PDB file of C-alpha atoms in Angstrom:
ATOM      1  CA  UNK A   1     -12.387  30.815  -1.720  1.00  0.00           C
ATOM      2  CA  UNK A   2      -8.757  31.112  -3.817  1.00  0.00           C
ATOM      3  CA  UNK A   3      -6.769  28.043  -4.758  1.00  0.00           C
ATOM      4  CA  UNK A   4      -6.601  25.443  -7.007  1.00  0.00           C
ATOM      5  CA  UNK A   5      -7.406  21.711  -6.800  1.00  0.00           C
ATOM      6  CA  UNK A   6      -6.306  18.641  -8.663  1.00  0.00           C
ATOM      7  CA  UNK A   7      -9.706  16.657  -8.958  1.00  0.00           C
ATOM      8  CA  UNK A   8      -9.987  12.502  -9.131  1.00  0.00           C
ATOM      9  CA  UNK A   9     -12.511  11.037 -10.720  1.00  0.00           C
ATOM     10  CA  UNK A  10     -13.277   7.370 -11.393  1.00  0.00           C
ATOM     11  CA  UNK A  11     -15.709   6.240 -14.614  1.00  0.00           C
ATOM     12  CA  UNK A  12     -15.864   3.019 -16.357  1.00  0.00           C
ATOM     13  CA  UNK A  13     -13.294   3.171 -19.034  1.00  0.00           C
ATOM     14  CA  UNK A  14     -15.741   3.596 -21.746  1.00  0.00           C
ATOM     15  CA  UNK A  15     -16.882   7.287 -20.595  1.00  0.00           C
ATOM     16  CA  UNK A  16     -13.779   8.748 -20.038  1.00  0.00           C
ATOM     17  CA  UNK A  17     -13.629  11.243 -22.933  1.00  0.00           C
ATOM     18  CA  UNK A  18     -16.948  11.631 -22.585  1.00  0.00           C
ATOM     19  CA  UNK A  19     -16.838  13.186 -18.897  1.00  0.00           C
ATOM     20  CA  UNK A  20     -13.986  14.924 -19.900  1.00  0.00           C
ATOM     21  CA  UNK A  21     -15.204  16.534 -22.775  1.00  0.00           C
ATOM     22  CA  UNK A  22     -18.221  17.415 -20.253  1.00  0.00           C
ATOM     23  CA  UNK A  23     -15.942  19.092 -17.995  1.00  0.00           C
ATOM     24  CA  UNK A  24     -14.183  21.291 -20.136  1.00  0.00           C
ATOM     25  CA  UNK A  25     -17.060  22.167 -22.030  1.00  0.00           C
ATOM     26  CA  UNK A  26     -19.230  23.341 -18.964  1.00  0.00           C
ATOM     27  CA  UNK A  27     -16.171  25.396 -18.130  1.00  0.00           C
ATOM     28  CA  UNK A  28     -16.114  22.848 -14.997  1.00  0.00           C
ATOM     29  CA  UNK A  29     -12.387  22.532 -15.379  1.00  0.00           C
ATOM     30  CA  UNK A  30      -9.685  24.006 -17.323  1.00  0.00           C
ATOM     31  CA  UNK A  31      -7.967  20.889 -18.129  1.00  0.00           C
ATOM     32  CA  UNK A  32      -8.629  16.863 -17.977  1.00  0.00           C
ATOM     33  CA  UNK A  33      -6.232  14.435 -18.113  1.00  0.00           C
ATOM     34  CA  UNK A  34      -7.699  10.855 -18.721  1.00  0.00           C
ATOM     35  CA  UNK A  35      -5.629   7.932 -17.990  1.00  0.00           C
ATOM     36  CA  UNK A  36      -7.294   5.707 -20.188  1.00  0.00           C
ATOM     37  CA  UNK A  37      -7.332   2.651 -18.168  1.00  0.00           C
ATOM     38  CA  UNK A  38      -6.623   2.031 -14.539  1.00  0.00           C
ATOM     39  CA  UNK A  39      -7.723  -1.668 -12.569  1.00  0.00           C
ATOM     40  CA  UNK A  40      -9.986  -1.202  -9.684  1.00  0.00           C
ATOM     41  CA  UNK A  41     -10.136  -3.378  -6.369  1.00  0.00           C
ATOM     42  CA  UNK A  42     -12.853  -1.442  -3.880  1.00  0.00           C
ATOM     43  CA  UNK A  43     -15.629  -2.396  -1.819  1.00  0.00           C
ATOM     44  CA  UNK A  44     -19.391  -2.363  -2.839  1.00  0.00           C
ATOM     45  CA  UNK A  45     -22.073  -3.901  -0.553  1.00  0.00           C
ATOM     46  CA  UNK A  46     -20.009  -6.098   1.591  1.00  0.00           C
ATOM     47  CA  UNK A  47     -18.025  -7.603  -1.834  1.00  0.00           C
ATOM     48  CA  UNK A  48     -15.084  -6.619  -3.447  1.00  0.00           C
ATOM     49  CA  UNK A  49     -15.224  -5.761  -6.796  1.00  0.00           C
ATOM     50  CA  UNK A  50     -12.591  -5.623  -9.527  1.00  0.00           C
ATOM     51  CA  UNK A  51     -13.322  -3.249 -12.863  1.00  0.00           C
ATOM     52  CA  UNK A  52     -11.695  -1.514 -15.103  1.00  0.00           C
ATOM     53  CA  UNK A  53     -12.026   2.418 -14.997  1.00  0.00           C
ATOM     54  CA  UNK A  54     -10.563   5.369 -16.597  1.00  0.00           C
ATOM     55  CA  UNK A  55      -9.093   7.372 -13.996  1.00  0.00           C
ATOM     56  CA  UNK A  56      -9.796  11.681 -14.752  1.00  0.00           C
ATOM     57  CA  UNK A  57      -7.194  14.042 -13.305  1.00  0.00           C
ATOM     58  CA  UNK A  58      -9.130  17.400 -13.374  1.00  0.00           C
ATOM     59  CA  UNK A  59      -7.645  20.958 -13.043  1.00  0.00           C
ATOM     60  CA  UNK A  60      -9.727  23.395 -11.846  1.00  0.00           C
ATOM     61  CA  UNK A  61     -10.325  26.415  -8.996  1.00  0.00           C
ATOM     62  CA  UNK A  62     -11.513  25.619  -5.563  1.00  0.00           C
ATOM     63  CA  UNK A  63     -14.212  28.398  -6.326  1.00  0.00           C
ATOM     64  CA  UNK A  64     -15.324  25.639  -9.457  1.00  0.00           C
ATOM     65  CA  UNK A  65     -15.401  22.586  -7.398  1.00  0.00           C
ATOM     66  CA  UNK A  66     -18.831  22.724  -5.702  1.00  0.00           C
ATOM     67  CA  UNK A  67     -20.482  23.116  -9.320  1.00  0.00           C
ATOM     68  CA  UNK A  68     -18.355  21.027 -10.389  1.00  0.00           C
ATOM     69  CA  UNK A  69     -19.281  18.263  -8.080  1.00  0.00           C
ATOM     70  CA  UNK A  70     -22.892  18.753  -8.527  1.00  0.00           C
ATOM     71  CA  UNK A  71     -23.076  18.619 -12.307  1.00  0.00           C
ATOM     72  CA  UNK A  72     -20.733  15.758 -12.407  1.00  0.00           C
ATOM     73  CA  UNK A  73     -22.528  13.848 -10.349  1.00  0.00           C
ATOM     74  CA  UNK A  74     -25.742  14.752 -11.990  1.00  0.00           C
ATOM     75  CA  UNK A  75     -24.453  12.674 -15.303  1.00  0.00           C
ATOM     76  CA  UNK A  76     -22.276  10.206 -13.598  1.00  0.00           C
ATOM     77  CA  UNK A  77     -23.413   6.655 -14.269  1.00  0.00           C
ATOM     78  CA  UNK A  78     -22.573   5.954 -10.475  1.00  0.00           C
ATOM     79  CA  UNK A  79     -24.562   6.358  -7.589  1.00  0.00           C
ATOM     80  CA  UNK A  80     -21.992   7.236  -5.398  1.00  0.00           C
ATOM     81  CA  UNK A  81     -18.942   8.754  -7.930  1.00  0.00           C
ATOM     82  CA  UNK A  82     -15.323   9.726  -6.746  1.00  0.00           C
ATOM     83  CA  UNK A  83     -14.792  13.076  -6.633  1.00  0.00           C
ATOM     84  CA  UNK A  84     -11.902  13.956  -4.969  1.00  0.00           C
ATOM     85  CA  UNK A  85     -10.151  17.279  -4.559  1.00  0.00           C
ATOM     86  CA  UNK A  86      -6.261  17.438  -4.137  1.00  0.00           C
ATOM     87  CA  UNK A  87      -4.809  21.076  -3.223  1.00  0.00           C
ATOM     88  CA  UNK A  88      -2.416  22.702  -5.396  1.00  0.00           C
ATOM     89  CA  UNK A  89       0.458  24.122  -3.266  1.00  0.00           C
ATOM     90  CA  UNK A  90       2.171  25.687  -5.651  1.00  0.00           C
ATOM     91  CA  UNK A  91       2.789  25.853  -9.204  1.00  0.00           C
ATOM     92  CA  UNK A  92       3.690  27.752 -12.624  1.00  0.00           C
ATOM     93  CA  UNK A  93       2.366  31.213 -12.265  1.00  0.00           C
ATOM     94  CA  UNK A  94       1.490  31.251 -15.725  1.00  0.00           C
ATOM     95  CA  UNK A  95      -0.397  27.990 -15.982  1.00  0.00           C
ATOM     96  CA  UNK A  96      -2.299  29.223 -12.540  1.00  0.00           C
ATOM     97  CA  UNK A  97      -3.346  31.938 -13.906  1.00  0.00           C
ATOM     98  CA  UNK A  98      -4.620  30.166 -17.356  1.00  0.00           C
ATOM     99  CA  UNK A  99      -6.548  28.111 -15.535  1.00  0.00           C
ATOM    100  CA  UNK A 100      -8.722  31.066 -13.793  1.00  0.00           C
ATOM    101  CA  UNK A 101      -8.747  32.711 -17.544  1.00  0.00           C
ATOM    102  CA  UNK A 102      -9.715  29.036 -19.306  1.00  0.00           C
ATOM    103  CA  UNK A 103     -12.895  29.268 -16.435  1.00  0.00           C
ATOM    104  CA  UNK A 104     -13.986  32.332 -17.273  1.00  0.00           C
TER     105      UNK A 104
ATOM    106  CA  UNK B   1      -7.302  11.983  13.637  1.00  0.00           C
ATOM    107  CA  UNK B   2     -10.146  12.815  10.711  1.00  0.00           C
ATOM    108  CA  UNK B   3      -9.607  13.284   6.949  1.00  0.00           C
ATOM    109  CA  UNK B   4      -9.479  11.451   4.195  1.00  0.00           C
ATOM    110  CA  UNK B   5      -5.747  10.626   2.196  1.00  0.00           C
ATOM    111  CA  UNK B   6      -4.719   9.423  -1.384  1.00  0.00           C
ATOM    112  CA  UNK B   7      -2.237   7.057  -0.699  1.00  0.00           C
ATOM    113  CA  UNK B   8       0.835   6.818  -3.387  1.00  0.00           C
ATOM    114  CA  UNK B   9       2.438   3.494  -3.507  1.00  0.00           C
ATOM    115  CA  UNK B  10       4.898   2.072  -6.422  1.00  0.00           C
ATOM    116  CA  UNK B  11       5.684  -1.553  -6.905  1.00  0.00           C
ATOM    117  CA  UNK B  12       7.188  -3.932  -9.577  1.00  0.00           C
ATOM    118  CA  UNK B  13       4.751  -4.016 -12.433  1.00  0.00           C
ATOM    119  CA  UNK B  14       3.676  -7.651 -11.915  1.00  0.00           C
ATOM    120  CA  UNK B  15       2.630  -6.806  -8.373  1.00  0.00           C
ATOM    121  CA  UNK B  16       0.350  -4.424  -8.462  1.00  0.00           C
ATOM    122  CA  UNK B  17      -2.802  -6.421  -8.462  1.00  0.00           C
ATOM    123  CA  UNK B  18      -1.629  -8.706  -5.267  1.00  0.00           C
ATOM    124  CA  UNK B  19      -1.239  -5.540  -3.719  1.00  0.00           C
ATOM    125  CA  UNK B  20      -3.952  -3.823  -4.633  1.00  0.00           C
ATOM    126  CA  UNK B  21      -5.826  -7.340  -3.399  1.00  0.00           C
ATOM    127  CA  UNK B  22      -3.765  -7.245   0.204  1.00  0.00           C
ATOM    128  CA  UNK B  23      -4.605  -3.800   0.577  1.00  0.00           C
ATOM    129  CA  UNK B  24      -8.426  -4.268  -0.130  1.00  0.00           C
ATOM    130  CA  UNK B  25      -9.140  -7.249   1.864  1.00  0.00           C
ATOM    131  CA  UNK B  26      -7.293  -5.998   5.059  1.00  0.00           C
ATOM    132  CA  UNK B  27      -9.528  -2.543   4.750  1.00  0.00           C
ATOM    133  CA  UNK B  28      -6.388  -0.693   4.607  1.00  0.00           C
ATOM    134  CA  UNK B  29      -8.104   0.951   1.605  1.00  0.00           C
ATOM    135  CA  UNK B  30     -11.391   1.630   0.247  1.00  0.00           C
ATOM    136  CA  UNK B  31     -10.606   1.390  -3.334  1.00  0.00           C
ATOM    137  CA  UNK B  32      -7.331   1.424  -4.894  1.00  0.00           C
ATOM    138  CA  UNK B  33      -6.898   2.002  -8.770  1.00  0.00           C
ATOM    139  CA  UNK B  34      -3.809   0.455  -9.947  1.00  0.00           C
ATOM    140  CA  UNK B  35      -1.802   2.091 -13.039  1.00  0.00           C
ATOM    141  CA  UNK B  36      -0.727  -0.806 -14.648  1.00  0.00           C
ATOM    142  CA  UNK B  37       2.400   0.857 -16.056  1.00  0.00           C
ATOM    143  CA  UNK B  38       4.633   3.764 -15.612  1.00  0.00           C
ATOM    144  CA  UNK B  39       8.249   4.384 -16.760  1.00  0.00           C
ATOM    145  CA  UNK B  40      10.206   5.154 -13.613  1.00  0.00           C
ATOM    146  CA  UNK B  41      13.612   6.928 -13.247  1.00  0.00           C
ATOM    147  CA  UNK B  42      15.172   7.510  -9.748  1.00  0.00           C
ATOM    148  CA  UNK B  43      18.393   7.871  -7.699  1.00  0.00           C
ATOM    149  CA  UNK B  44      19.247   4.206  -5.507  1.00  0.00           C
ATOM    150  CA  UNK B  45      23.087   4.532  -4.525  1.00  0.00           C
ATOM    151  CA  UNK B  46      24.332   7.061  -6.244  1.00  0.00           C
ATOM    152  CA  UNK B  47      23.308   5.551  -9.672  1.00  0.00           C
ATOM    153  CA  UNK B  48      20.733   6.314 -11.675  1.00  0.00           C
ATOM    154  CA  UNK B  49      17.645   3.866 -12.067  1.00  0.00           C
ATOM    155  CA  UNK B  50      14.994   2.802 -14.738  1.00  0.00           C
ATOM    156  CA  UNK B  51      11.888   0.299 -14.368  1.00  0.00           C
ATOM    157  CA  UNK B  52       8.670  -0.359 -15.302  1.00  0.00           C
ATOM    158  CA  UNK B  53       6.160   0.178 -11.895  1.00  0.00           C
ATOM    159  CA  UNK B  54       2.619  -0.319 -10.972  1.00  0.00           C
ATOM    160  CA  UNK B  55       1.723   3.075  -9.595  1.00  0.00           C
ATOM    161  CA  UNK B  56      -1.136   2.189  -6.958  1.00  0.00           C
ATOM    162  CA  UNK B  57      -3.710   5.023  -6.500  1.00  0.00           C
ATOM    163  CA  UNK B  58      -5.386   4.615  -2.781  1.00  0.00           C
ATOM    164  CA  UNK B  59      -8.063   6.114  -1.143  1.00  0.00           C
ATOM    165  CA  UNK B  60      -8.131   6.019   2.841  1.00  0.00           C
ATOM    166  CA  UNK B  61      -8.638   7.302   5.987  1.00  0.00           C
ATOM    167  CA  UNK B  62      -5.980   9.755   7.530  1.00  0.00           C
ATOM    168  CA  UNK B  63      -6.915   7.069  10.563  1.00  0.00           C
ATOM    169  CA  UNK B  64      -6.192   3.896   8.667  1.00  0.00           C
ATOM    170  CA  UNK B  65      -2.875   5.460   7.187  1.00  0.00           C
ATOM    171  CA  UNK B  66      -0.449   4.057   9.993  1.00  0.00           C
ATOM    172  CA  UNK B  67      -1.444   0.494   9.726  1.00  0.00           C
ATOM    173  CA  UNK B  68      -1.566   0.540   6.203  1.00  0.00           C
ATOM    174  CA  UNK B  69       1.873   1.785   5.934  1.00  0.00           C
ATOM    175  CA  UNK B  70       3.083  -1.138   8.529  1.00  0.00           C
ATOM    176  CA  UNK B  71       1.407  -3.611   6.793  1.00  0.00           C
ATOM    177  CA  UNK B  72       2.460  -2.450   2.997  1.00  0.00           C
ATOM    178  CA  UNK B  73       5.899  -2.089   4.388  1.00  0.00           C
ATOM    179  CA  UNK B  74       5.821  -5.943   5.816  1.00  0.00           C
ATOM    180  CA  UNK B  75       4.654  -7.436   2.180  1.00  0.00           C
ATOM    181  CA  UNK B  76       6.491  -4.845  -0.001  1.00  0.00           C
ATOM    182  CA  UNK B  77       9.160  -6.430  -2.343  1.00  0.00           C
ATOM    183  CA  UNK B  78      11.390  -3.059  -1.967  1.00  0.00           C
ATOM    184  CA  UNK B  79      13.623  -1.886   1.437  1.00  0.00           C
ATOM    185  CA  UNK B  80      12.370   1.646   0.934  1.00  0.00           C
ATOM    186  CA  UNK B  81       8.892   1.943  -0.814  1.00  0.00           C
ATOM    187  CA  UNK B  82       6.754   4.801  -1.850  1.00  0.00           C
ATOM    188  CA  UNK B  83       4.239   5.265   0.412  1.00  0.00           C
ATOM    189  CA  UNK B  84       3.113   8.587   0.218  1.00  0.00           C
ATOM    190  CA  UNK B  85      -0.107  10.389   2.028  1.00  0.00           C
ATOM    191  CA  UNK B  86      -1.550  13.140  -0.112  1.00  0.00           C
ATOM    192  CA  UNK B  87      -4.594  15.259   2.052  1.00  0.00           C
ATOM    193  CA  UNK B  88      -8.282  14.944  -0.013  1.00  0.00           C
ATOM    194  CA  UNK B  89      -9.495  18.568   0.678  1.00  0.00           C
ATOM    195  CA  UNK B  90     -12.960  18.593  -0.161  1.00  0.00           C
ATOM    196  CA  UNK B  91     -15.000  15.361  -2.267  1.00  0.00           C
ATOM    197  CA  UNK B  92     -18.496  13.727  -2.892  1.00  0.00           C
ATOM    198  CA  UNK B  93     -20.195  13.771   0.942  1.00  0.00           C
ATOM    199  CA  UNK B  94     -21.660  10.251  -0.107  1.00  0.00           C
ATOM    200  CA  UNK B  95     -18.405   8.672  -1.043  1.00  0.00           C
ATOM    201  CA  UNK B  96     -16.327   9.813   1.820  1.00  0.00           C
ATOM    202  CA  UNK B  97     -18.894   8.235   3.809  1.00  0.00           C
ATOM    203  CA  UNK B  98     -18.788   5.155   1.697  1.00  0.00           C
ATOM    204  CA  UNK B  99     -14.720   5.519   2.470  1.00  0.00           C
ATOM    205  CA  UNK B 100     -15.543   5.160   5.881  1.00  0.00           C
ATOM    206  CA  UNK B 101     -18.081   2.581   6.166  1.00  0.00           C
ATOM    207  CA  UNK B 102     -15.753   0.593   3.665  1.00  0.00           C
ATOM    208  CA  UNK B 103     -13.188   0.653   6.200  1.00  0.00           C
ATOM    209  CA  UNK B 104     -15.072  -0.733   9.388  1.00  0.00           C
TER     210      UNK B 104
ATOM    211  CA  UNK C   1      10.520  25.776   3.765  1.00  0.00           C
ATOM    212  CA  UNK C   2      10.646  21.992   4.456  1.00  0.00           C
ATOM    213  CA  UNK C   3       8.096  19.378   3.254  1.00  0.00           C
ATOM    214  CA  UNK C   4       7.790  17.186   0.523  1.00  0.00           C
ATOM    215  CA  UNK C   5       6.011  17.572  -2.944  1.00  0.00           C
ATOM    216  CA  UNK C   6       4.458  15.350  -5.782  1.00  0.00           C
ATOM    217  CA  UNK C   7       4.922  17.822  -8.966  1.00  0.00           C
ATOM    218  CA  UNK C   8       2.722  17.078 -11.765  1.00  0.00           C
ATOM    219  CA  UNK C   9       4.081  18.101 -15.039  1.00  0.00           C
ATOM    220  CA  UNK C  10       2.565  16.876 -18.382  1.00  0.00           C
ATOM    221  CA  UNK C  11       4.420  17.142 -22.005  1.00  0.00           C
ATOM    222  CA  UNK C  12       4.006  15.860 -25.550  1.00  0.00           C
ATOM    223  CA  UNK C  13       3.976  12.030 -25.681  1.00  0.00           C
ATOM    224  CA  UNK C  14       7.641  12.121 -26.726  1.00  0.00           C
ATOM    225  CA  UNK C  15       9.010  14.122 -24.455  1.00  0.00           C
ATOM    226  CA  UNK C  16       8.201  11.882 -21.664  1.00  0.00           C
ATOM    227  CA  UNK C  17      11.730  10.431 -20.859  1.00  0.00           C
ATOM    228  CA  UNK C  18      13.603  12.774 -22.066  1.00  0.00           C
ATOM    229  CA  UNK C  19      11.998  16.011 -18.950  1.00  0.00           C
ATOM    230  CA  UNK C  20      12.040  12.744 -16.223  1.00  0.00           C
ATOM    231  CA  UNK C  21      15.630  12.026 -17.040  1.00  0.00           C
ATOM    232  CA  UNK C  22      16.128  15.699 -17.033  1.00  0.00           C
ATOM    233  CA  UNK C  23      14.622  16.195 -13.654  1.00  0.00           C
ATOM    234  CA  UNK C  24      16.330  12.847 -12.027  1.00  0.00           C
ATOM    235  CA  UNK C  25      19.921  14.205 -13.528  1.00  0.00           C
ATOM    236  CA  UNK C  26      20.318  17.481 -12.200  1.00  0.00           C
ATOM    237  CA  UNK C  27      18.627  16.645  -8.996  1.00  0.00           C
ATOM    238  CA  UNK C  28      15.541  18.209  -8.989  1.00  0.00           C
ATOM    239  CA  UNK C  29      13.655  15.001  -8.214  1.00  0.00           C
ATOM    240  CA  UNK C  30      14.240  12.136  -6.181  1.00  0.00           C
ATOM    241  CA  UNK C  31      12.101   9.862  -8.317  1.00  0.00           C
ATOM    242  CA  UNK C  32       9.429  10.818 -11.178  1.00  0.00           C
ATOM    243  CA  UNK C  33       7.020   7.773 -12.733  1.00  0.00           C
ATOM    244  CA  UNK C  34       6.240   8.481 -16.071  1.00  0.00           C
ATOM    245  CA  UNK C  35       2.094   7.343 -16.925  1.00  0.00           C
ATOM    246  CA  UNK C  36       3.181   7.009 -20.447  1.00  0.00           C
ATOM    247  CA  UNK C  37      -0.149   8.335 -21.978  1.00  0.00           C
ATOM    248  CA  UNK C  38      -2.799  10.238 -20.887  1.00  0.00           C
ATOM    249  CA  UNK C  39      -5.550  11.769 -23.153  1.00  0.00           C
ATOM    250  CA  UNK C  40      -5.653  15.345 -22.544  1.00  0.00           C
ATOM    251  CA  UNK C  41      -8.804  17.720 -22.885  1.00  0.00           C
ATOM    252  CA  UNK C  42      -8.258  21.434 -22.017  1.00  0.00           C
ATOM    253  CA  UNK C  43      -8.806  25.452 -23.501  1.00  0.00           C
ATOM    254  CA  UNK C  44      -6.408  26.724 -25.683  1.00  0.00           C
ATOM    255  CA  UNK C  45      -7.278  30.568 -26.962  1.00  0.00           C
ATOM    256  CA  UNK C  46     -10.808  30.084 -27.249  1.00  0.00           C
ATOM    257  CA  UNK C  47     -10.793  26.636 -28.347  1.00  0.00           C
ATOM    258  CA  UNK C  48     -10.947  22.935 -26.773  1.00  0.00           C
ATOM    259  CA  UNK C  49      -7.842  21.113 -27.811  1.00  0.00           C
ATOM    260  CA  UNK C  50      -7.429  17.635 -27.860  1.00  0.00           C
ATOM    261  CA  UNK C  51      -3.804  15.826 -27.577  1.00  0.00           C
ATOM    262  CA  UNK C  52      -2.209  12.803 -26.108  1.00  0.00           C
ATOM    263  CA  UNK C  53       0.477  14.009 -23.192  1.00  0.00           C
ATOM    264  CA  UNK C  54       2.635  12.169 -20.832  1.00  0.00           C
ATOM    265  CA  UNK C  55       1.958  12.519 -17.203  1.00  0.00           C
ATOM    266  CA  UNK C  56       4.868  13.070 -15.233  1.00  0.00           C
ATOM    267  CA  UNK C  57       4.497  12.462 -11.206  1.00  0.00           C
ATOM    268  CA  UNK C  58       7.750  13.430  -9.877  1.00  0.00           C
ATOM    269  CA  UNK C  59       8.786  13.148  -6.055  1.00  0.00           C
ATOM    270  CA  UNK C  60      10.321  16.371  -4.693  1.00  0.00           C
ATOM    271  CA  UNK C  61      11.109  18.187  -1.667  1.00  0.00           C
ATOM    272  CA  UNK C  62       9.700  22.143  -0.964  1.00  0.00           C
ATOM    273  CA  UNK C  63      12.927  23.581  -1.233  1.00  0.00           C
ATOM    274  CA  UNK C  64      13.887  22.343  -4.659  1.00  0.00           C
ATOM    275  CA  UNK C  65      10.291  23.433  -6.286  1.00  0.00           C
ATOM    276  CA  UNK C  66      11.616  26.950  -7.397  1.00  0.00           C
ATOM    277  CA  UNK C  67      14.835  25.319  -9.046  1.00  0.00           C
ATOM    278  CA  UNK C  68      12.512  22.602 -10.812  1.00  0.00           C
ATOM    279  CA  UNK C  69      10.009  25.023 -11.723  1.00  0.00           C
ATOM    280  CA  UNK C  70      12.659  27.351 -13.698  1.00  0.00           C
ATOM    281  CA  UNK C  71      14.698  24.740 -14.859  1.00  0.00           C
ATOM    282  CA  UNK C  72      11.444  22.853 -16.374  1.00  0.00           C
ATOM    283  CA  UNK C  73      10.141  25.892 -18.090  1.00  0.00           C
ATOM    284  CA  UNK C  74      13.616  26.362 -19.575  1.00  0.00           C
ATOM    285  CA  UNK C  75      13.467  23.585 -21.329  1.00  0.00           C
ATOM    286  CA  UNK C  76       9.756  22.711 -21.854  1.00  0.00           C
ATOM    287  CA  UNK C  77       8.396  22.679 -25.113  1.00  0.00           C
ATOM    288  CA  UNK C  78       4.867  24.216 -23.996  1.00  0.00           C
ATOM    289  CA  UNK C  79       4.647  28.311 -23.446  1.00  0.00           C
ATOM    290  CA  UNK C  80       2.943  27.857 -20.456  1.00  0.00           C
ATOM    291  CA  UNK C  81       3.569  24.271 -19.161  1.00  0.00           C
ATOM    292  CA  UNK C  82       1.709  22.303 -16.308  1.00  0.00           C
ATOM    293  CA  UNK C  83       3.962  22.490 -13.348  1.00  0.00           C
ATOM    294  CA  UNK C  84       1.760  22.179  -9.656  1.00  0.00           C
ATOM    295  CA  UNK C  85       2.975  20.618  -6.304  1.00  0.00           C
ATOM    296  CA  UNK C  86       0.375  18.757  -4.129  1.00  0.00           C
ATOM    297  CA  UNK C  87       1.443  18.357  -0.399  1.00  0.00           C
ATOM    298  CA  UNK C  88       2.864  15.323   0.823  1.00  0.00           C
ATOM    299  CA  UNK C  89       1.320  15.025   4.215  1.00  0.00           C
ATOM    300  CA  UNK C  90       2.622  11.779   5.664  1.00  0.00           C
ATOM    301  CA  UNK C  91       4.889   9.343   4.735  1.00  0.00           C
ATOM    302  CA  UNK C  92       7.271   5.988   4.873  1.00  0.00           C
ATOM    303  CA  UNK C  93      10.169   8.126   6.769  1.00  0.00           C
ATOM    304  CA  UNK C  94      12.683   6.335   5.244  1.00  0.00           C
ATOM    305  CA  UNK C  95      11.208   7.129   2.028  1.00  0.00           C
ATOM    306  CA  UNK C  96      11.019  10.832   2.860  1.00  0.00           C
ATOM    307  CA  UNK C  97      14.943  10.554   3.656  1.00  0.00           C
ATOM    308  CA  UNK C  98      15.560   8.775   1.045  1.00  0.00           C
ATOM    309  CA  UNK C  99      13.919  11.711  -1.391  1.00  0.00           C
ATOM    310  CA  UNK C 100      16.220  14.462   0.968  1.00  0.00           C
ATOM    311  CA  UNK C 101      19.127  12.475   0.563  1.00  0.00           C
ATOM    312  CA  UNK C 102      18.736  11.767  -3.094  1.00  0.00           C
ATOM    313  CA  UNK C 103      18.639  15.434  -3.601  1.00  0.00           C
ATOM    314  CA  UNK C 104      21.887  16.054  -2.253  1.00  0.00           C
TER     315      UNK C 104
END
């Protein structure tokens, strides 16, 4: 499987560089992007909920993302965590390629 | 029509959580994480443009999309608003389920 | 090629307005929002880097990604800058116009 995906993920804001820091370490992802703080309206168990989260924007290779999914979820403090893979259409050459050398 | 989108949707900063609320309640959206702020620039007859936006972050069904779009569109403050339908590729199994039962 | 693009492109904090007035200017985005601060995580020869970036999402169609590709790296301070489309797969059709005409 080629390609490369932009990843979501949701944690409370608190655990955001932590996750991140995770990521990149476990040669998960090449890159992380946290937006520190992001307001959150969903549904849990017939309520909505409102929370603050810290929203991760993960580059990484659609060959990474199953591995990737389970070790995330294997720290995440939520049951049922978003991860959520975006395909990259197109891009820099260059930064593609750094992104398959930064997994390596 | 299956899949799974991540909905892009800008509004005036100071409408984001209403929004984000409308969008919610009606189970147009699972979960929406609302940027508070970002600096936009764009083109709006033939002038330049700057403002401060909420940039809304949904996460829907591919099904759900054309309502949601009506509906945004009938409570949106702007003519011509962002709604824009990015495809979710791959994810968690258990939270594109809980996508789906969120929406029923 | 026809289609429309969201182009993520992050830079040093500074730099923020300065590329998304750039890009907006000589047309080679409709629109971009600029999430003012993101912290970044990611591998830089060898090592894990930490820095606070800007996260540009700018609003593009297909045909204009080669022109904003070369004309961002011409000007962007990084040696190998972020610069990847994700699809646009549905949309508000005037919206989608409105990004054509825009780029006109």
């Amino acid at each position: 499987m080629n390609g490369y995906y932009v990843v979501l993920i949701t944690v409370p804001v608190d655990k955001g560089e932590e996750l991140s820091n995770f990521i990149v370490e476990n040669k998960l992802g090449a890159c992380v992007n946290v937006v520190p703080e992001v307001n959150s309206v969903y549904w849990w168990k017939g309520n909505i909920e409102k929370d603050k989260e810290a929203l991760l924007v993960v580059k990484t290779s659609a060959q990474k993302f199953k591995e990737l999914l389970e070790k995330v979820k294997s720290v995440h403090p939520y049951t049922v965590p978003e991860i959520i893979a975006l395909p990259i259409l197109a891009g820099n050459p260059d930064y593609l390629n750094w992104i398959e050398d930064s997994l390596k």
